[in-house]
mmCIF file of C-alpha atoms and ligand atoms in Angstrom:
data_model
loop_
_atom_site.group_PDB
_atom_site.id
_atom_site.type_symbol
_atom_site.label_atom_id
_atom_site.label_comp_id
_atom_site.label_asym_id
_atom_site.label_seq_id
_atom_site.Cartn_x
_atom_site.Cartn_y
_atom_site.Cartn_z
ATOM 1 C CA UNK A 1 -66.254 22.536 112.308
ATOM 2 C CA UNK A 2 -63.509 24.065 114.355
ATOM 3 C CA UNK A 3 -59.767 24.545 114.456
ATOM 4 C CA UNK A 4 -57.947 22.298 116.876
ATOM 5 C CA UNK A 5 -54.955 23.418 118.922
ATOM 6 C CA UNK A 6 -52.868 20.310 118.244
ATOM 7 C CA UNK A 7 -53.788 19.268 114.767
ATOM 8 C CA UNK A 8 -50.600 18.100 113.124
ATOM 9 C CA UNK A 9 -49.638 14.536 112.389
ATOM 10 C CA UNK A 10 -45.914 14.322 113.121
ATOM 11 C CA UNK A 11 -45.300 10.901 111.618
ATOM 12 C CA UNK A 12 -45.478 12.130 108.029
ATOM 13 C CA UNK A 13 -43.270 13.312 105.200
ATOM 14 C CA UNK A 14 -43.844 16.998 104.600
ATOM 15 C CA UNK A 15 -42.464 19.168 101.829
ATOM 16 C CA UNK A 16 -39.987 21.585 103.415
ATOM 17 C CA UNK A 17 -38.967 23.419 100.256
ATOM 18 C CA UNK A 18 -37.640 23.219 96.712
ATOM 19 C CA UNK A 19 -34.167 21.762 96.244
ATOM 20 C CA UNK A 20 -32.848 24.982 94.668
ATOM 21 C CA UNK A 21 -33.531 26.879 97.890
ATOM 22 C CA UNK A 22 -30.624 25.099 99.569
ATOM 23 C CA UNK A 23 -27.416 25.750 97.639
ATOM 24 C CA UNK A 24 -23.868 26.926 98.338
ATOM 25 C CA UNK A 25 -23.448 28.259 101.865
ATOM 26 C CA UNK A 26 -27.144 28.952 102.398
ATOM 27 C CA UNK A 27 -28.475 28.186 105.859
ATOM 28 C CA UNK A 28 -32.203 28.168 105.226
ATOM 29 C CA UNK A 29 -34.375 28.787 108.301
ATOM 30 C CA UNK A 30 -37.878 27.347 108.032
ATOM 31 C CA UNK A 31 -40.594 26.949 110.635
ATOM 32 C CA UNK A 32 -42.512 23.670 110.216
ATOM 33 C CA UNK A 33 -45.264 22.348 112.523
ATOM 34 C CA UNK A 34 -44.201 24.904 115.110
ATOM 35 C CA UNK A 35 -40.553 23.730 115.096
ATOM 36 C CA UNK A 36 -37.742 25.965 113.853
ATOM 37 C CA UNK A 37 -35.428 24.101 111.503
ATOM 38 C CA UNK A 38 -32.337 25.040 109.526
ATOM 39 C CA UNK A 39 -31.528 23.362 106.207
ATOM 40 C CA UNK A 40 -28.150 23.300 104.502
ATOM 41 C CA UNK A 41 -26.310 21.274 101.908
ATOM 42 C CA UNK A 42 -23.021 19.731 102.991
ATOM 43 C CA UNK A 43 -19.941 19.450 100.810
ATOM 44 C CA UNK A 44 -21.025 15.859 100.131
ATOM 45 C CA UNK A 45 -24.196 17.245 98.449
ATOM 46 C CA UNK A 46 -26.603 15.845 101.035
ATOM 47 C CA UNK A 47 -29.170 18.145 102.623
ATOM 48 C CA UNK A 48 -29.119 18.342 106.415
ATOM 49 C CA UNK A 49 -32.056 19.437 108.584
ATOM 50 C CA UNK A 50 -31.330 20.447 112.187
ATOM 51 C CA UNK A 51 -33.174 22.209 114.948
ATOM 52 C CA UNK A 52 -32.489 25.922 114.405
ATOM 53 C CA UNK A 53 -31.605 26.557 118.031
ATOM 54 C CA UNK A 54 -28.134 26.123 119.416
ATOM 55 C CA UNK A 55 -28.186 24.006 122.565
ATOM 56 C CA UNK A 56 -25.821 26.438 124.303
ATOM 57 C CA UNK A 57 -27.664 29.772 124.523
ATOM 58 C CA UNK A 58 -30.324 29.229 121.844
ATOM 59 C CA UNK A 59 -28.893 31.428 119.099
ATOM 60 C CA UNK A 60 -30.330 30.323 115.725
ATOM 61 C CA UNK A 61 -27.904 28.111 113.820
ATOM 62 C CA UNK A 62 -29.214 29.741 110.637
ATOM 63 C CA UNK A 63 -27.239 32.818 111.761
ATOM 64 C CA UNK A 64 -24.106 30.692 111.816
ATOM 65 C CA UNK A 65 -21.897 29.404 109.042
ATOM 66 C CA UNK A 66 -21.611 26.190 107.106
ATOM 67 C CA UNK A 67 -18.294 24.366 107.385
ATOM 68 C CA UNK A 68 -18.171 21.312 105.107
ATOM 69 C CA UNK A 69 -20.914 18.955 106.285
ATOM 70 C CA UNK A 70 -21.269 20.861 109.553
ATOM 71 C CA UNK A 71 -22.606 24.128 110.869
ATOM 72 C CA UNK A 72 -20.920 26.491 113.316
ATOM 73 C CA UNK A 73 -23.002 28.627 115.658
ATOM 74 C CA UNK A 74 -21.615 32.117 115.277
ATOM 75 C CA UNK A 75 -22.368 33.196 118.821
ATOM 76 C CA UNK A 76 -19.764 31.190 120.786
ATOM 77 C CA UNK A 77 -18.562 28.893 118.017
ATOM 78 C CA UNK A 78 -20.001 25.441 118.807
ATOM 79 C CA UNK A 79 -19.935 23.148 115.759
ATOM 80 C CA UNK A 80 -22.655 20.550 114.996
ATOM 81 C CA UNK A 81 -22.462 17.670 112.548
ATOM 82 C CA UNK A 82 -25.261 16.341 110.318
ATOM 83 C CA UNK A 83 -26.583 14.123 113.134
ATOM 84 C CA UNK A 84 -26.913 17.160 115.409
ATOM 85 C CA UNK A 85 -24.037 16.120 117.667
ATOM 86 C CA UNK A 86 -21.752 18.899 118.886
ATOM 87 C CA UNK A 87 -18.224 18.087 117.715
ATOM 88 C CA UNK A 88 -16.349 21.198 118.807
ATOM 89 C CA UNK A 89 -16.514 23.672 121.660
ATOM 90 C CA UNK A 90 -13.887 26.395 121.279
ATOM 91 C CA UNK A 91 -11.578 26.508 124.297
ATOM 92 C CA UNK A 92 -12.836 23.194 125.704
ATOM 93 C CA UNK A 93 -11.244 19.826 125.128
ATOM 94 C CA UNK A 94 -14.032 17.415 125.982
ATOM 95 C CA UNK A 95 -17.425 17.687 124.270
ATOM 96 C CA UNK A 96 -20.122 16.097 126.423
ATOM 97 C CA UNK A 97 -22.772 14.032 124.630
ATOM 98 C CA UNK A 98 -25.577 16.158 125.995
ATOM 99 C CA UNK A 99 -24.433 18.968 123.688
ATOM 100 C CA UNK A 100 -26.593 18.263 120.682
ATOM 101 C CA UNK A 101 -29.504 19.557 118.647
ATOM 102 C CA UNK A 102 -32.307 17.544 117.093
ATOM 103 C CA UNK A 103 -31.745 16.338 113.547
ATOM 104 C CA UNK A 104 -34.601 15.459 111.184
ATOM 105 C CA UNK A 105 -34.653 12.755 108.490
ATOM 106 C CA UNK A 106 -34.617 14.491 105.115
ATOM 107 C CA UNK A 107 -34.881 13.199 101.534
ATOM 108 C CA UNK A 108 -34.440 15.059 98.273
ATOM 109 C CA UNK A 109 -36.756 13.711 95.593
ATOM 110 C CA UNK A 110 -38.521 15.129 92.516
ATOM 111 C CA UNK A 111 -36.817 18.507 93.092
ATOM 112 C CA UNK A 112 -38.425 18.748 96.519
ATOM 113 C CA UNK A 113 -37.022 18.540 100.024
ATOM 114 C CA UNK A 114 -39.078 16.142 102.133
ATOM 115 C CA UNK A 115 -38.673 16.163 105.889
ATOM 116 C CA UNK A 116 -39.948 13.690 108.482
ATOM 117 C CA UNK A 117 -41.245 15.480 111.555
ATOM 118 C CA UNK A 118 -42.024 12.427 113.701
ATOM 119 C CA UNK A 119 -40.005 9.691 115.340
ATOM 120 C CA UNK A 120 -36.916 9.114 113.161
ATOM 121 C CA UNK A 121 -37.253 5.325 113.453
ATOM 122 C CA UNK A 122 -40.611 5.522 111.649
ATOM 123 C CA UNK A 123 -39.233 7.420 108.626
ATOM 124 C CA UNK A 124 -39.458 5.246 105.495
ATOM 125 C CA UNK A 125 -38.607 7.027 102.243
ATOM 126 C CA UNK A 126 -40.839 4.586 100.313
ATOM 127 C CA UNK A 127 -43.858 6.405 101.784
ATOM 128 C CA UNK A 128 -43.014 9.695 100.028
ATOM 129 C CA UNK A 129 -45.793 10.444 97.522
ATOM 130 C CA UNK A 130 -45.207 10.656 93.787
ATOM 131 C CA UNK A 131 -44.463 14.180 92.519
ATOM 132 C CA UNK A 132 -42.549 13.464 89.310
ATOM 133 C CA UNK A 133 -44.600 15.466 86.791
ATOM 134 C CA UNK A 134 -42.819 18.772 87.251
ATOM 135 C CA UNK A 135 -39.482 17.034 86.610
ATOM 136 C CA UNK A 136 -40.427 14.765 83.722
ATOM 137 C CA UNK A 137 -39.547 14.586 80.008
ATOM 138 C CA UNK A 138 -43.072 14.664 78.543
ATOM 139 C CA UNK A 139 -44.374 17.504 80.631
ATOM 140 C CA UNK A 140 -43.466 21.183 80.978
ATOM 141 C CA UNK A 141 -43.634 23.080 84.233
ATOM 142 C CA UNK A 142 -42.224 26.006 86.144
ATOM 143 C CA UNK A 143 -40.812 24.881 89.438
ATOM 144 C CA UNK A 144 -40.561 26.829 92.661
ATOM 145 C CA UNK A 145 -44.258 27.591 93.234
ATOM 146 C CA UNK A 146 -44.818 28.853 96.760
ATOM 147 C CA UNK A 147 -47.493 30.809 98.629
ATOM 148 C CA UNK A 148 -47.343 31.855 102.260
ATOM 149 C CA UNK A 149 -50.755 31.546 103.888
ATOM 150 C CA UNK A 150 -51.842 33.376 107.024
ATOM 151 C CA UNK A 151 -54.277 30.607 107.765
ATOM 152 C CA UNK A 152 -54.508 27.321 109.561
ATOM 153 C CA UNK A 153 -53.778 24.402 107.268
ATOM 154 C CA UNK A 154 -57.241 22.872 107.729
ATOM 155 C CA UNK A 155 -59.046 25.737 106.025
ATOM 156 C CA UNK A 156 -56.857 25.275 102.951
ATOM 157 C CA UNK A 157 -57.350 21.499 103.002
ATOM 158 C CA UNK A 158 -61.119 22.047 103.223
ATOM 159 C CA UNK A 159 -60.966 24.279 100.168
ATOM 160 C CA UNK A 160 -59.047 21.700 98.123
ATOM 161 C CA UNK A 161 -61.634 19.056 98.983
ATOM 162 C CA UNK A 162 -64.566 21.205 97.987
ATOM 163 C CA UNK A 163 -65.383 21.796 94.346
ATOM 164 C CA UNK A 164 -68.525 23.761 95.098
ATOM 165 C CA UNK A 165 -66.465 26.952 95.394
ATOM 166 C CA UNK A 166 -65.131 26.729 91.819
ATOM 167 C CA UNK A 167 -68.012 28.514 90.151
ATOM 168 C CA UNK A 168 -67.856 31.368 92.648
ATOM 169 C CA UNK A 169 -64.310 32.026 93.858
ATOM 170 C CA UNK A 170 -62.907 31.177 90.407
ATOM 171 C CA UNK A 171 -65.716 32.268 88.112
ATOM 172 C CA UNK A 172 -63.322 34.521 86.190
ATOM 173 C CA UNK A 173 -60.393 32.093 86.007
ATOM 174 C CA UNK A 174 -60.598 28.287 86.184
ATOM 175 C CA UNK A 175 -64.186 27.714 87.210
ATOM 176 C CA UNK A 176 -67.637 27.767 85.685
ATOM 177 C CA UNK A 177 -71.023 27.963 87.447
ATOM 178 C CA UNK A 178 -71.932 24.526 86.156
ATOM 179 C CA UNK A 179 -69.127 22.982 88.221
ATOM 180 C CA UNK A 180 -70.732 24.317 91.380
ATOM 181 C CA UNK A 181 -73.714 22.005 90.857
ATOM 182 C CA UNK A 182 -71.968 18.829 89.664
ATOM 183 C CA UNK A 183 -71.678 16.071 92.280
ATOM 184 C CA UNK A 184 -68.272 14.382 92.316
ATOM 185 C CA UNK A 185 -67.644 10.646 92.767
ATOM 186 C CA UNK A 186 -65.701 10.216 95.978
ATOM 187 C CA UNK A 187 -63.912 7.117 97.253
ATOM 188 C CA UNK A 188 -62.152 6.821 100.584
ATOM 189 C CA UNK A 189 -59.132 4.720 101.489
ATOM 190 C CA UNK A 190 -57.502 4.428 104.907
ATOM 191 C CA UNK A 191 -55.445 7.605 104.588
ATOM 192 C CA UNK A 192 -56.537 9.194 101.331
ATOM 193 C CA UNK A 193 -59.557 10.302 99.389
ATOM 194 C CA UNK A 194 -60.005 10.204 95.621
ATOM 195 C CA UNK A 195 -62.409 12.610 93.959
ATOM 196 C CA UNK A 196 -63.508 12.243 90.350
ATOM 197 C CA UNK A 197 -65.308 15.192 88.992
ATOM 198 C CA UNK A 198 -66.625 15.175 85.424
ATOM 199 C CA UNK A 199 -68.242 18.153 83.721
ATOM 200 C CA UNK A 200 -69.513 17.061 80.313
ATOM 201 C CA UNK A 201 -70.391 19.301 77.398
ATOM 202 C CA UNK A 202 -69.760 22.723 78.852
ATOM 203 C CA UNK A 203 -67.901 25.863 77.755
ATOM 204 C CA UNK A 204 -64.153 25.812 78.406
ATOM 205 C CA UNK A 205 -63.009 27.850 81.412
ATOM 206 C CA UNK A 206 -61.549 31.307 80.738
ATOM 207 C CA UNK A 207 -57.893 30.239 81.028
ATOM 208 C CA UNK A 208 -58.364 27.456 78.446
ATOM 209 C CA UNK A 209 -60.056 29.858 76.067
ATOM 210 C CA UNK A 210 -57.136 32.249 76.371
ATOM 211 C CA UNK A 211 -54.293 29.736 76.050
ATOM 212 C CA UNK A 212 -55.763 26.776 74.188
ATOM 213 C CA UNK A 213 -57.323 26.025 70.825
ATOM 214 C CA UNK A 214 -60.426 24.129 71.922
ATOM 215 C CA UNK A 215 -63.944 24.231 70.478
ATOM 216 C CA UNK A 216 -66.810 26.090 72.177
ATOM 217 C CA UNK A 217 -67.938 22.963 74.073
ATOM 218 C CA UNK A 218 -65.667 20.613 75.979
ATOM 219 C CA UNK A 219 -65.727 17.731 78.448
ATOM 220 C CA UNK A 220 -63.773 18.299 81.652
ATOM 221 C CA UNK A 221 -62.289 15.698 83.946
ATOM 222 C CA UNK A 222 -60.799 16.647 87.299
ATOM 223 C CA UNK A 223 -59.502 13.676 89.239
ATOM 224 C CA UNK A 224 -57.559 14.185 92.382
ATOM 225 C CA UNK A 225 -56.175 12.393 95.399
ATOM 226 C CA UNK A 226 -55.797 14.007 98.789
ATOM 227 C CA UNK A 227 -53.271 12.290 101.048
ATOM 228 C CA UNK A 228 -54.283 13.069 104.606
ATOM 229 C CA UNK A 229 -50.856 12.131 105.979
ATOM 230 C CA UNK A 230 -48.558 14.967 104.895
ATOM 231 C CA UNK A 231 -51.334 17.103 103.328
ATOM 232 C CA UNK A 232 -50.417 16.247 99.772
ATOM 233 C CA UNK A 233 -52.812 16.916 96.894
ATOM 234 C CA UNK A 234 -52.262 15.732 93.351
ATOM 235 C CA UNK A 235 -54.697 16.578 90.579
ATOM 236 C CA UNK A 236 -55.000 15.287 87.093
ATOM 237 C CA UNK A 237 -57.124 17.590 84.867
ATOM 238 C CA UNK A 238 -58.196 17.010 81.278
ATOM 239 C CA UNK A 239 -60.126 19.429 79.070
ATOM 240 C CA UNK A 240 -60.994 17.612 75.836
ATOM 241 C CA UNK A 241 -63.241 18.081 72.802
ATOM 242 C CA UNK A 242 -66.715 16.680 73.556
ATOM 243 C CA UNK A 243 -66.806 12.877 73.245
ATOM 244 C CA UNK A 244 -63.013 12.385 73.102
ATOM 245 C CA UNK A 245 -62.883 11.194 76.688
ATOM 246 C CA UNK A 246 -60.292 11.312 79.415
ATOM 247 C CA UNK A 247 -57.657 9.536 77.290
ATOM 248 C CA UNK A 248 -58.143 11.990 74.382
ATOM 249 C CA UNK A 249 -55.185 12.134 71.974
ATOM 250 C CA UNK A 250 -56.531 15.218 70.191
ATOM 251 C CA UNK A 251 -53.655 17.766 70.133
ATOM 252 C CA UNK A 252 -55.927 20.518 71.444
ATOM 253 C CA UNK A 253 -56.644 18.515 74.609
ATOM 254 C CA UNK A 254 -55.283 20.238 77.687
ATOM 255 C CA UNK A 255 -53.827 17.896 80.286
ATOM 256 C CA UNK A 256 -52.497 19.220 83.561
ATOM 257 C CA UNK A 257 -50.894 17.647 86.598
ATOM 258 C CA UNK A 258 -50.877 19.814 89.677
ATOM 259 C CA UNK A 259 -49.467 19.021 93.060
ATOM 260 C CA UNK A 260 -50.018 21.070 96.172
ATOM 261 C CA UNK A 261 -48.189 20.257 99.383
ATOM 262 C CA UNK A 262 -49.494 22.018 102.466
ATOM 263 C CA UNK A 263 -46.976 22.097 105.277
ATOM 264 C CA UNK A 264 -48.186 23.726 108.466
ATOM 265 C CA UNK A 265 -45.847 26.508 109.589
ATOM 266 C CA UNK A 266 -47.705 26.725 112.880
ATOM 267 C CA UNK A 267 -51.368 26.868 113.925
ATOM 268 C CA UNK A 268 -51.907 30.219 112.196
ATOM 269 C CA UNK A 269 -49.834 29.945 109.039
ATOM 270 C CA UNK A 270 -49.055 27.458 106.296
ATOM 271 C CA UNK A 271 -46.497 26.861 103.548
ATOM 272 C CA UNK A 272 -48.132 26.077 100.202
ATOM 273 C CA UNK A 273 -45.743 24.479 97.697
ATOM 274 C CA UNK A 274 -47.099 23.776 94.237
ATOM 275 C CA UNK A 275 -46.440 23.174 90.575
ATOM 276 C CA UNK A 276 -48.613 22.633 87.481
ATOM 277 C CA UNK A 277 -47.188 20.603 84.623
ATOM 278 C CA UNK A 278 -48.862 20.593 81.179
ATOM 279 C CA UNK A 279 -48.723 18.286 78.151
ATOM 280 C CA UNK A 280 -47.550 20.929 75.617
ATOM 281 C CA UNK A 281 -51.063 21.148 74.182
ATOM 282 C CA UNK A 282 -51.761 23.094 70.975
ATOM 283 C CA UNK A 283 -51.591 26.757 71.811
ATOM 284 C CA UNK A 284 -50.917 30.089 70.164
ATOM 285 C CA UNK A 285 -49.242 31.399 73.329
ATOM 286 C CA UNK A 286 -45.466 31.638 72.696
ATOM 287 C CA UNK A 287 -44.575 31.391 76.379
ATOM 288 C CA UNK A 288 -47.230 28.865 77.307
ATOM 289 C CA UNK A 289 -45.621 27.464 80.475
ATOM 290 C CA UNK A 290 -45.073 30.874 82.034
ATOM 291 C CA UNK A 291 -48.579 32.094 81.147
ATOM 292 C CA UNK A 292 -50.274 28.910 82.283
ATOM 293 C CA UNK A 293 -48.354 29.012 85.568
ATOM 294 C CA UNK A 294 -49.387 32.645 86.035
ATOM 295 C CA UNK A 295 -53.038 31.713 85.417
ATOM 296 C CA UNK A 296 -52.937 28.906 87.958
ATOM 297 C CA UNK A 297 -51.104 31.125 90.452
ATOM 298 C CA UNK A 298 -53.833 33.715 89.965
ATOM 299 C CA UNK A 299 -56.512 31.121 90.787
ATOM 300 C CA UNK A 300 -54.582 30.037 93.883
ATOM 301 C CA UNK A 301 -54.411 33.640 95.049
ATOM 302 C CA UNK A 302 -58.186 33.861 94.621
ATOM 303 C CA UNK A 303 -58.405 30.988 97.114
ATOM 304 C CA UNK A 304 -55.891 32.612 99.446
ATOM 305 C CA UNK A 305 -57.858 35.842 99.566
ATOM 306 C CA UNK A 306 -61.119 34.202 100.644
ATOM 307 C CA UNK A 307 -59.453 31.680 102.999
ATOM 308 C CA UNK A 308 -57.354 34.287 104.831
ATOM 309 C CA UNK A 309 -60.484 36.438 105.185
ATOM 310 C CA UNK A 310 -62.326 33.372 106.530
ATOM 311 C CA UNK A 311 -59.468 32.753 108.999
ATOM 312 C CA UNK A 312 -59.711 36.359 110.268
ATOM 313 C CA UNK A 313 -63.461 36.017 110.607
ATOM 314 C CA UNK A 314 -63.112 32.755 112.579
ATOM 315 C CA UNK A 315 -60.478 34.333 114.829
ATOM 316 C CA UNK A 316 -62.806 37.265 115.520
ATOM 317 C CA UNK A 317 -65.545 34.965 116.842
ATOM 318 C CA UNK A 318 -63.894 31.786 118.091
ATOM 319 C CA UNK A 319 -66.295 28.905 118.648
ATOM 320 C CA UNK A 320 -69.140 30.443 116.642
ATOM 321 C CA UNK A 321 -71.033 27.544 114.996
ATOM 322 C CA UNK A 322 -70.853 26.784 111.281
ATOM 323 C CA UNK A 323 -73.836 25.354 109.404
ATOM 324 C CA UNK A 324 -72.943 22.432 107.112
ATOM 325 C CA UNK A 325 -74.347 21.920 103.598
ATOM 326 C CA UNK A 326 -74.363 18.805 101.381
ATOM 327 C CA UNK A 327 -71.170 19.867 99.587
ATOM 328 C CA UNK A 328 -69.277 19.682 102.915
ATOM 329 C CA UNK A 329 -69.675 15.905 103.125
ATOM 330 C CA UNK A 330 -66.202 15.028 101.827
ATOM 331 C CA UNK A 331 -64.272 17.528 103.885
ATOM 332 C CA UNK A 332 -66.131 16.584 107.064
ATOM 333 C CA UNK A 333 -65.366 12.920 106.516
ATOM 334 C CA UNK A 334 -61.705 13.743 105.847
ATOM 335 C CA UNK A 335 -61.580 15.672 109.111
ATOM 336 C CA UNK A 336 -62.909 12.597 110.892
ATOM 337 C CA UNK A 337 -60.184 10.494 109.224
ATOM 338 C CA UNK A 338 -57.576 12.992 110.386
ATOM 339 C CA UNK A 339 -58.979 12.984 113.933
ATOM 340 C CA UNK A 340 -58.720 9.181 114.032
ATOM 341 C CA UNK A 341 -55.147 9.295 112.725
ATOM 342 C CA UNK A 342 -54.212 11.946 115.295
ATOM 343 C CA UNK A 343 -55.698 9.843 118.105
ATOM 344 C CA UNK A 344 -53.791 6.766 116.954
ATOM 345 C CA UNK A 345 -50.569 8.768 116.803
ATOM 346 C CA UNK A 346 -51.168 10.235 120.273
ATOM 347 C CA UNK A 347 -51.917 6.780 121.714
ATOM 348 C CA UNK A 348 -48.779 5.288 120.145
ATOM 349 C CA UNK A 349 -46.603 8.061 121.534
ATOM 350 C CA UNK A 350 -48.028 7.554 125.039
ATOM 351 C CA UNK A 351 -47.936 3.757 124.963
ATOM 352 C CA UNK A 352 -45.764 2.375 127.783
ATOM 353 C CA UNK A 353 -42.689 0.477 126.609
ATOM 354 C CA UNK A 354 -43.187 -3.302 126.554
ATOM 355 C CA UNK A 355 -42.039 -4.881 129.839
ATOM 356 C CA UNK A 356 -38.822 -6.824 129.617
ATOM 357 C CA UNK A 357 -39.513 -10.469 129.030
ATOM 358 C CA UNK A 358 -43.171 -9.816 128.131
ATOM 359 C CA UNK A 359 -44.676 -12.156 125.568
ATOM 360 C CA UNK A 360 -45.092 -10.511 122.177
HETATM 361 S S1 FES B 401 -25.399 30.144 121.543
HETATM 362 FE FE1 FES B 401 -24.483 28.862 120.113
HETATM 363 S S2 FES B 401 -22.432 28.763 120.722
HETATM 364 FE FE2 FES B 401 -23.376 29.923 122.261
HETATM 365 FE FE1 FE2 B 402 -59.930 26.997 94.637
#
């Protein structure tokens, strides 16, 4: 296992932020996959994503000002439209075409801002993964979840694909020791992996005991899908009375939908956007959504602490070997999938253009 230098798929939809972050005259700077972008909402309501570097003398456009559907660089006053074209140079009549900044395809969906970091002609909004649960009538959730990670994205992805850490990193929050020894069912598709993890007849985890009204023994179902393209994780968790099953209609049954979107900031840091929606299960907690969100956030910070420490340890001894164990099988296979996808993307971007008149 190692950390690559160029490890990001560019032809992917990544979460760039929550919709509420871009409002009014805000010019939101955000570094994604090593690129500096600025996001703003035009008067027409549409979000615009541009390179955050003026083509004149490289002042950040995020230090400028929004004017309608455009942004003005507040160093020497160049104005750029939503396509990145410069449309005004103060004191100069003609605006040459070469005055432009890169613009990125952007879509607002399910309260999230999705940005396409690859070739614009490959951006198809239909490929954006489903994230509706935190914006849905039958579920309650707090939106806006965000963690900054001082770690390469791969270490966080590894952690999400590995349930063997639950009984150790999270033994005081969401995990139990028994989970550390249960083998999940794993199925692989071309660009995703589905993990089904069932823990029958075991004590409920600490957070469920605190917030729920379950008996002393429960069945747990944790099913999740990891989308390799775009680093998107969606988990469906059920904690039900023993024997009720995954579809349990018992009002004490806790059902949770969690999404985590990992967007690389650069090789050393990562944006972690998340939300956990619940099914309004029977609870004595008056402010259930806030408390549940705080519990999940606490568990995520437990992960962050160990992963950032791991990142520092790796950086201190680059290239030192790691010894694999059986529980690493899924994450190693996912890394191989990612390597293959990266190679295909690199080959496609270096492919020579088809010769004129060549047979298709
Ligand atoms: S640096 Fe932007 S106008 Fe000069
Ligand atoms: Fe974890």
